[in-house]
Amino acid sequence: MSEFNKPLVTHIYTADPSAHVFDGKIYIYGSHDLENEGLDDGKGDHFKMMDYHVLSLDDIGAPCVDHGEALHVKDVPWASGRMWAPDAAFKNGKYYFYFPAQDKNGIFRIGAAVGDKPMGPFKAEPNYIEGSYSIDPAVLTDDDNKTYMYCGGLWGGQLEKWRTGEFIRGDETKTAGYDGPQGDEPAMCPWVAELNDDMVSFKTKPQEVKILDENGEFLKASDTDRRFFEAPCVHKFGGKYYLSYSTGDTHFIQYAESDNPLGPFTYKGKVLEPVIGWTNHHYITEYKGKWYLFYHDSSMSDGVTHLRCIKYTELNIAPDGTITTVNAYEG
């Protein structure tokens, strides 16, 4: 269909979408890329994101509305910058906005902000969520009304720096200061924590979400086409949980299946082939009985990696949960 695989908006650069249905509309929460002269050093220094805009669609194929600035780093007391990939949720009659940012010490934490409307504006909590770290929060409220946050990203996302339970800066002369697993070691995985009913604090400590191969073994660090890198997203289908994620430097979106929101998850297949640009970030959501894949690429800036645009397309999910791989530039 003609409305698919086109930039949602062209007046600003947008990235890292999450998409939710509130009040019958689709609201898209994403990053806002700003033009700059920064060089790609492997640590994300060329991503200059300072605020968030909320977009919405009245229906599939409808014009996309930009509701303007919903939150700016200057209004987050604990944050120093890098307002990267966010997510949102609705509970208790309020809308909750979750975002990563670096604190005053340059360490990524997850913040929460609260609003009365899905498009914001959102008021940030005075401090980040205690016990949080790394990037790319994704939130799932289950059928039993429990809410879980998934999170994590390698290299610039600092996930590997928390292997001891404390932040270790490591050897900054390496690519992005990477101190994670190598070769046949088990690959790093995202973490998950249950949120309290207040939706701005953890009920449980973050724990690793295990991602296993078809033989029940951890995916290996060397299995770069399938192992987790960043951008966790969880959707529920047919009573099962599906964790999808980016493989980062190999540019795929992959997915794994579990009977439990805490995992372990077993690798199942590929959601999205590589797109134009270095990063690949997505969200899977249901609307009016159909499923849709939101993603970004750098087509609007001719492939410049840090200037991206959010797009979406229909996603084919079989009755057994199998996802048909999407190539954004075919069909």
C-alpha positions as MATLAB code, in Angstrom:
seq = 'MSEFNKPLVTHIYTADPSAHVFDGKIYIYGSHDLENEGLDDGKGDHFKMMDYHVLSLDDIGAPCVDHGEALHVKDVPWASGRMWAPDAAFKNGKYYFYFPAQDKNGIFRIGAAVGDKPMGPFKAEPNYIEGSYSIDPAVLTDDDNKTYMYCGGLWGGQLEKWRTGEFIRGDETKTAGYDGPQGDEPAMCPWVAELNDDMVSFKTKPQEVKILDENGEFLKASDTDRRFFEAPCVHKFGGKYYLSYSTGDTHFIQYAESDNPLGPFTYKGKVLEPVIGWTNHHYITEYKGKWYLFYHDSSMSDGVTHLRCIKYTELNIAPDGTITTVNAYEG';
ca = [
       0.000    0.000    0.000;
       1.224    3.487   -0.856;
       1.227    4.764    2.725;
       3.868    2.244    3.807;
       7.652    2.650    3.932;
       7.594    6.441    3.707;
       8.881    8.952    6.278;
       6.151    9.810    8.771;
       7.336   13.419    8.811;
       9.928   15.295    6.772;
      10.251   18.628    8.620;
      12.440   17.071   11.336;
      14.628   13.976   11.613;
      13.149   11.212   13.759;
      14.382    7.804   14.916;
      13.962    4.909   17.363;
      10.176    4.540   17.240;
       7.843    2.962   19.748;
       4.162    2.929   18.801;
       1.110    2.603   21.052;
      -2.632    2.731   20.525;
      -4.288    5.223   22.860;
      -7.876    6.440   22.435;
      -8.126    4.748   19.050;
      -5.109    6.552   17.595;
      -1.521    5.430   17.052;
       1.004    7.513   18.982;
       4.655    7.248   17.987;
       7.360    8.063   20.521;
      10.836    8.449   19.084;
      14.140   10.258   19.189;
      14.739   13.618   17.533;
      17.961   13.730   15.517;
      19.637   17.126   15.280;
      22.046   18.068   12.516;
      25.641   18.463   13.697;
      29.248   17.986   12.633;
      30.047   15.171   15.074;
      32.040   12.196   13.825;
      31.072    8.551   14.365;
      33.546    7.359   17.012;
      31.669    4.183   17.951;
      30.405    5.714   21.192;
      27.450    7.611   19.752;
      28.969   11.068   20.098;
      27.527   12.047   16.708;
      23.956   11.513   17.952;
      22.897   14.918   19.267;
      19.397   14.383   20.632;
      18.159   16.842   23.233;
      14.362   16.563   23.199;
      11.404   14.408   22.179;
       8.459   14.972   19.858;
       5.317   12.817   19.893;
       3.746   11.936   16.535;
       0.299   10.471   15.905;
      -1.822    8.823   13.215;
      -5.625    8.933   13.327;
      -5.592    5.717   11.304;
      -3.347    3.704    9.013;
      -2.550    5.867    6.018;
      -3.710    9.088    7.686;
      -1.477   12.176    7.735;
       1.015   12.165   10.577;
       0.677   14.916   13.176;
       3.668   16.292   15.082;
       2.455   17.402   18.510;
       5.636   19.326   19.188;
       8.131   19.108   21.999;
       7.018   16.748   24.762;
      10.165   16.776   26.915;
      13.566   18.504   26.763;
      16.796   17.631   28.545;
      16.801   21.031   30.235;
      13.678   19.955   32.124;
      15.278   16.742   33.458;
      17.199   17.640   36.646;
      19.546   14.641   36.662;
      20.351   14.421   32.918;
      23.251   15.890   30.970;
      22.311   14.823   27.423;
      21.818   12.036   24.878;
      18.049   11.714   24.887;
      18.001    8.427   23.001;
      15.306    5.833   22.208;
      12.185    6.166   24.441;
       8.968    4.270   25.161;
       5.602    5.031   26.753;
       2.772    3.377   28.671;
      -0.697    4.116   30.078;
      -1.816    3.108   33.564;
      -3.681    4.581   36.522;
      -5.229    7.216   34.267;
      -1.807    8.669   33.463;
       0.643    8.445   30.567;
       4.207    7.458   31.388;
       7.171    8.328   29.218;
      10.466    6.447   29.620;
      13.766    7.632   28.208;
      17.509    7.007   28.510;
      19.904    9.821   29.152;
      23.372   10.274   30.559;
      23.531   11.507   34.119;
      25.987   14.157   35.323;
      28.736   11.486   35.414;
      28.177   10.387   31.819;
      26.449    7.125   32.819;
      23.280    6.099   31.030;
      20.211    5.795   33.248;
      16.506    5.439   32.553;
      14.222    8.314   33.413;
      10.461    8.498   33.782;
       8.113   11.381   33.101;
       4.359   11.654   33.614;
       1.614   13.371   31.621;
      -2.149   13.685   31.425;
      -2.304   13.245   27.644;
      -0.623   10.744   25.301;
       1.153   13.529   23.425;
       2.444   15.140   26.591;
       3.836   17.429   27.742;
       5.536   15.185   30.295;
       6.973   16.215   33.647;
      10.160   14.354   34.510;
      10.642   12.693   37.870;
      13.377   14.447   39.891;
      15.747   11.476   39.628;
      16.281    8.515   37.315;
      14.747    5.139   38.183;
      16.889    3.718   40.954;
      18.709    0.590   39.777;
      18.384    1.438   36.074;
      21.234    1.583   33.579;
      22.004    1.396   29.840;
      19.608    2.459   27.043;
      16.491    1.617   25.001;
      13.711    1.068   27.554;
      10.707   -0.935   26.313;
       7.635   -1.489   28.467;
       5.035   -4.281   28.411;
       1.894   -4.349   30.549;
       0.709   -7.947   30.679;
      -2.828   -9.322   30.883;
      -2.487   -9.611   34.688;
      -1.726   -5.842   34.827;
       1.924   -6.400   35.766;
       4.272   -4.061   33.913;
       7.805   -4.954   32.855;
      10.640   -2.815   31.534;
      13.227   -4.301   29.177;
      16.437   -2.419   28.536;
      19.966   -2.617   27.163;
      22.471   -1.685   24.502;
      26.114   -2.510   23.800;
      29.050   -0.243   22.907;
      27.666    3.294   23.343;
      24.816    1.825   25.370;
      27.205    0.770   28.153;
      25.435   -2.537   28.951;
      28.696   -4.484   29.015;
      30.155   -2.048   31.557;
      27.776   -3.417   34.201;
      28.949   -7.051   34.172;
      30.127   -6.790   37.790;
      26.985   -5.020   38.994;
      28.863   -1.728   39.146;
      29.710    0.657   36.314;
      33.262    0.028   35.075;
      34.596    2.547   32.579;
      37.098    0.036   31.200;
      39.574    0.621   28.403;
      38.326    3.680   26.551;
      40.959    3.152   23.830;
      38.901    0.219   22.517;
      35.974    0.652   20.154;
      33.447    2.486   22.328;
      35.413    1.201   25.330;
      33.873   -2.235   24.740;
      34.739   -4.730   27.485;
      32.121   -7.368   26.722;
      32.147  -11.068   25.835;
      34.132  -12.288   22.849;
      34.161  -15.359   20.599;
      32.374  -18.394   22.037;
      31.470  -16.653   25.286;
      27.715  -16.210   25.882;
      26.539  -12.980   24.304;
      25.313  -10.123   26.465;
      21.526   -9.985   26.823;
      19.113   -7.226   27.830;
      17.684   -6.970   31.315;
      14.116   -6.868   32.599;
      12.580   -5.518   35.812;
       9.000   -5.377   37.020;
       7.703   -1.885   37.730;
       5.802   -0.923   40.844;
       2.214    0.245   40.502;
       3.497    3.830   40.596;
       5.137    3.088   37.204;
       8.212    5.161   38.078;
      10.151    2.720   40.263;
      11.247   -0.915   40.169;
       9.489   -3.628   42.145;
      12.245   -6.097   41.291;
      15.935   -5.752   40.533;
      16.934   -5.926   36.868;
      17.738   -9.479   35.786;
      19.185  -10.834   32.573;
      16.796  -11.917   29.832;
      18.364  -15.094   28.481;
      18.299  -15.549   24.697;
      18.985  -19.132   23.649;
      19.626  -20.842   20.335;
      17.660  -23.795   18.922;
      19.708  -26.170   21.095;
      18.951  -24.375   24.343;
      22.416  -22.802   24.560;
      23.158  -19.094   24.988;
      23.666  -17.315   21.686;
      27.410  -16.698   21.385;
      29.112  -13.330   21.206;
      30.565  -14.348   17.836;
      27.066  -15.033   16.427;
      26.728  -11.404   15.426;
      23.906  -12.039   12.948;
      21.629  -13.261   15.763;
      22.917  -12.045   19.141;
      21.413   -9.102   20.988;
      22.968   -5.663   20.571;
      20.262   -3.101   21.424;
      16.606   -2.041   20.946;
      14.632   -4.703   22.857;
      10.891   -4.801   22.172;
       8.349   -7.311   23.514;
       4.910   -8.040   22.104;
       2.444  -10.743   23.078;
       0.724  -12.987   20.536;
      -1.287  -16.175   21.052;
      -0.388  -16.325   24.734;
       3.358  -16.234   24.069;
       5.921  -13.466   24.423;
       8.112  -12.312   21.556;
      11.336  -10.422   22.196;
      12.636   -8.632   19.105;
      15.890   -6.698   18.998;
      18.614   -5.195   16.845;
      21.892   -6.992   16.171;
      23.641   -3.621   15.909;
      26.768   -3.899   13.790;
      25.158   -6.535   11.501;
      21.961   -4.462   11.170;
      19.237   -7.139   11.498;
      16.091   -7.114   13.620;
      15.709  -10.621   15.051;
      13.139  -12.212   17.377;
      12.853  -14.921   20.005;
       9.889  -16.616   21.747;
       9.044  -17.490   25.357;
       6.165  -18.690   27.549;
       7.244  -16.221   30.246;
       7.784  -12.440   30.090;
      11.024  -12.947   32.042;
      12.299  -15.549   29.583;
      14.298  -17.466   28.673;
      13.581  -16.687   25.019;
      14.431  -19.065   22.176;
      15.626  -17.592   18.883;
      13.061  -17.948   16.094;
      13.964  -15.799   13.111;
      14.416  -12.476   11.414;
      11.954   -9.579   11.463;
      13.688   -6.971    9.316;
      16.556   -6.962    6.851;
      19.181   -4.193    7.125;
      18.020   -0.697    6.238;
      19.833    2.351    4.869;
      22.121    3.729    7.561;
      24.111    2.158   10.386;
      21.417    1.734   13.040;
      18.293   -0.427   13.005;
      15.576    0.150   15.598;
      11.933   -0.934   15.543;
       8.636   -1.499   17.338;
       5.859   -4.033   16.727;
       2.273   -3.062   17.529;
      -1.294   -4.194   16.782;
      -3.979   -1.884   15.447;
      -7.525   -2.872   14.443;
      -6.647   -6.553   14.214;
      -3.521   -6.104   12.084;
       0.137   -5.895   13.042;
       2.553   -3.165   12.037;
       6.300   -2.725   12.122;
       7.638    0.739   12.871;
      11.316    1.319   12.060;
      13.744    3.985   10.903;
      16.348    4.442    8.208;
      18.601    7.203    6.891;
      16.994    7.509    3.461;
      15.887   11.098    4.078;
      19.512   12.160    4.586;
      20.967   10.002    1.787;
      22.401    7.456    4.212;
      23.993    9.771    6.777;
      23.786    7.576    9.864;
      22.848   10.138   12.490;
      19.978   11.758   10.559;
      17.095    9.316   10.329;
      13.374    9.109    9.616;
      10.651    6.894   11.098;
       8.615    4.715    8.746;
       6.145    1.851    9.097;
       4.742   -1.110    7.196;
       2.298   -3.960    7.713;
       3.727   -7.053    9.411;
       2.576  -10.582    8.618;
       2.358  -12.787   11.729;
       1.158  -16.386   11.200;
      -1.229  -18.060   13.678;
       1.722  -19.857   15.297;
       3.528  -16.548   15.873;
       5.996  -16.867   12.989;
       6.903  -13.481   11.537;
       7.457  -13.030    7.808;
      10.756  -11.197    7.304;
      10.381   -7.655    5.989;
      12.577   -6.070    3.352;
      11.684   -2.379    3.493;
      12.696   -1.778   -0.113;
      10.813   -4.589   -1.851;
       7.156   -4.840   -2.838;
];
